[in-house]
């Protein structure tokens, strides 16, 4: 029989899941898992005020879930951990399966349809 995770691993996993248990932070991680983006772009994409998005990014950064890169006065945020990206994607896909008969992630992108 497999051994349960140790307390340290469980505590850290709970901490990560708490960070993900916010719709804005989950959306941010989904948006930046393939490209780095500044606060202004994230705020616009999420239709949220920049300061609110900045507060969420600060929490994600403190939890070591995002990294930053400065270019002049602009700070770009990114997330490059494949395990975190998979957790975010799988969480969203799981939700789509619960909500839709045909989950959106199962539909072929428009570009795939035009090439057939």
mmCIF file of N, CA and C in Angstrom, residues 4-41:
data_model
loop_
_atom_site.group_PDB
_atom_site.id
_atom_site.type_symbol
_atom_site.label_atom_id
_atom_site.label_comp_id
_atom_site.label_asym_id
_atom_site.label_seq_id
_atom_site.Cartn_x
_atom_site.Cartn_y
_atom_site.Cartn_z
ATOM 1 N N UNK A 4 1.054 7.594 2.847
ATOM 2 C CA UNK A 4 0.498 8.942 2.689
ATOM 3 C C UNK A 4 1.627 9.971 2.632
ATOM 4 N N UNK A 5 1.362 11.122 2.029
ATOM 5 C CA UNK A 5 2.389 12.177 1.992
ATOM 6 C C UNK A 5 2.756 12.611 3.410
ATOM 7 N N UNK A 6 3.977 13.108 3.564
ATOM 8 C CA UNK A 6 4.366 13.580 4.894
ATOM 9 C C UNK A 6 3.674 14.906 5.216
ATOM 10 N N UNK A 7 3.716 15.295 6.470
ATOM 11 C CA UNK A 7 3.012 16.493 6.926
ATOM 12 C C UNK A 7 3.468 17.756 6.205
ATOM 13 N N UNK A 8 4.758 17.868 5.959
ATOM 14 C CA UNK A 8 5.287 19.052 5.283
ATOM 15 C C UNK A 8 4.703 19.177 3.875
ATOM 16 N N UNK A 9 4.685 18.076 3.142
ATOM 17 C CA UNK A 9 4.131 18.085 1.785
ATOM 18 C C UNK A 9 2.632 18.389 1.812
ATOM 19 N N UNK A 10 1.916 17.801 2.760
ATOM 20 C CA UNK A 10 0.481 18.064 2.868
ATOM 21 C C UNK A 10 0.211 19.525 3.203
ATOM 22 N N UNK A 11 0.963 20.076 4.134
ATOM 23 C CA UNK A 11 0.763 21.485 4.508
ATOM 24 C C UNK A 11 1.032 22.416 3.335
ATOM 25 N N UNK A 12 2.078 22.112 2.564
ATOM 26 C CA UNK A 12 2.386 22.957 1.417
ATOM 27 C C UNK A 12 1.305 22.835 0.348
ATOM 28 N N UNK A 13 0.823 21.629 0.110
ATOM 29 C CA UNK A 13 -0.242 21.413 -0.872
ATOM 30 C C UNK A 13 -1.498 22.183 -0.478
ATOM 31 N N UNK A 14 -1.838 22.162 0.787
ATOM 32 C CA UNK A 14 -3.006 22.907 1.271
ATOM 33 C C UNK A 14 -2.803 24.405 1.051
ATOM 34 N N UNK A 15 -1.595 24.875 1.296
ATOM 35 C CA UNK A 15 -1.286 26.291 1.085
ATOM 36 C C UNK A 15 -1.458 26.682 -0.383
ATOM 37 N N UNK A 16 -0.967 25.838 -1.286
ATOM 38 C CA UNK A 16 -1.114 26.108 -2.725
ATOM 39 C C UNK A 16 -2.589 26.095 -3.117
ATOM 40 N N UNK A 17 -3.325 25.106 -2.633
ATOM 41 C CA UNK A 17 -4.748 25.020 -2.977
ATOM 42 C C UNK A 17 -5.532 26.214 -2.432
ATOM 43 N N UNK A 18 -5.137 26.727 -1.280
ATOM 44 C CA UNK A 18 -5.782 27.944 -0.758
ATOM 45 C C UNK A 18 -5.531 29.131 -1.693
ATOM 46 N N UNK A 19 -4.327 29.210 -2.225
ATOM 47 C CA UNK A 19 -4.027 30.285 -3.172
ATOM 48 C C UNK A 19 -4.895 30.162 -4.426
ATOM 49 N N UNK A 20 -5.150 28.936 -4.848
ATOM 50 C CA UNK A 20 -5.951 28.700 -6.045
ATOM 51 C C UNK A 20 -7.448 28.853 -5.784
ATOM 52 N N UNK A 21 -7.842 28.880 -4.532
ATOM 53 C CA UNK A 21 -9.259 28.942 -4.180
ATOM 54 C C UNK A 21 -9.806 30.366 -4.260
ATOM 55 N N UNK A 22 -9.347 31.101 -5.243
ATOM 56 C CA UNK A 22 -9.817 32.458 -5.505
ATOM 57 C C UNK A 22 -9.929 32.606 -7.013
ATOM 58 N N UNK A 23 -11.073 33.045 -7.492
ATOM 59 C CA UNK A 23 -11.302 33.095 -8.939
ATOM 60 C C UNK A 23 -10.321 34.011 -9.665
ATOM 61 N N UNK A 24 -9.945 35.135 -9.061
ATOM 62 C CA UNK A 24 -9.011 36.042 -9.720
ATOM 63 C C UNK A 24 -7.628 35.414 -9.809
ATOM 64 N N UNK A 25 -7.150 34.828 -8.719
ATOM 65 C CA UNK A 25 -5.817 34.212 -8.746
ATOM 66 C C UNK A 25 -5.775 33.019 -9.697
ATOM 67 N N UNK A 26 -6.839 32.219 -9.708
ATOM 68 C CA UNK A 26 -6.893 31.081 -10.635
ATOM 69 C C UNK A 26 -6.857 31.569 -12.079
ATOM 70 N N UNK A 27 -7.613 32.625 -12.370
ATOM 71 C CA UNK A 27 -7.626 33.179 -13.730
ATOM 72 C C UNK A 27 -6.263 33.758 -14.102
ATOM 73 N N UNK A 28 -5.621 34.437 -13.161
ATOM 74 C CA UNK A 28 -4.282 34.993 -13.428
ATOM 75 C C UNK A 28 -3.318 33.869 -13.792
ATOM 76 N N UNK A 29 -3.302 32.813 -12.992
ATOM 77 C CA UNK A 29 -2.381 31.701 -13.266
ATOM 78 C C UNK A 29 -2.669 31.046 -14.601
ATOM 79 N N UNK A 30 -3.945 30.977 -14.961
ATOM 80 C CA UNK A 30 -4.295 30.413 -16.265
ATOM 81 C C UNK A 30 -3.783 31.309 -17.391
ATOM 82 N N UNK A 31 -3.895 32.615 -17.218
ATOM 83 C CA UNK A 31 -3.471 33.554 -18.266
ATOM 84 C C UNK A 31 -1.953 33.595 -18.445
ATOM 85 N N UNK A 32 -1.214 33.425 -17.365
ATOM 86 C CA UNK A 32 0.247 33.593 -17.468
ATOM 87 C C UNK A 32 1.018 32.283 -17.538
ATOM 88 N N UNK A 33 0.333 31.168 -17.729
ATOM 89 C CA UNK A 33 1.110 29.924 -17.746
ATOM 90 C C UNK A 33 1.859 29.705 -19.053
ATOM 91 N N UNK A 34 1.527 30.453 -20.109
ATOM 92 C CA UNK A 34 2.282 30.302 -21.353
ATOM 93 C C UNK A 34 2.966 31.581 -21.808
ATOM 94 N N UNK A 35 2.631 32.695 -21.145
ATOM 95 C CA UNK A 35 3.293 33.950 -21.517
ATOM 96 C C UNK A 35 3.341 34.878 -20.324
ATOM 97 N N UNK A 36 4.363 35.713 -20.304
ATOM 98 C CA UNK A 36 4.452 36.677 -19.219
ATOM 99 C C UNK A 36 3.646 37.915 -19.596
ATOM 100 N N UNK A 37 2.964 38.486 -18.586
ATOM 101 C CA UNK A 37 2.092 39.624 -18.828
ATOM 102 C C UNK A 37 2.240 40.649 -17.712
ATOM 103 N N UNK A 38 2.074 41.933 -18.043
ATOM 104 C CA UNK A 38 2.103 42.972 -17.007
ATOM 105 C C UNK A 38 0.717 43.120 -16.355
ATOM 106 N N UNK A 39 0.691 43.798 -15.225
ATOM 107 C CA UNK A 39 -0.547 44.004 -14.478
ATOM 108 C C UNK A 39 -1.623 44.646 -15.342
ATOM 109 N N UNK A 40 -1.250 45.631 -16.152
ATOM 110 C CA UNK A 40 -2.258 46.340 -16.949
ATOM 111 C C UNK A 40 -2.992 45.402 -17.899
ATOM 112 N N UNK A 41 -2.277 44.503 -18.533
ATOM 113 C CA UNK A 41 -2.889 43.545 -19.465
ATOM 114 C C UNK A 41 -3.753 42.554 -18.697
#
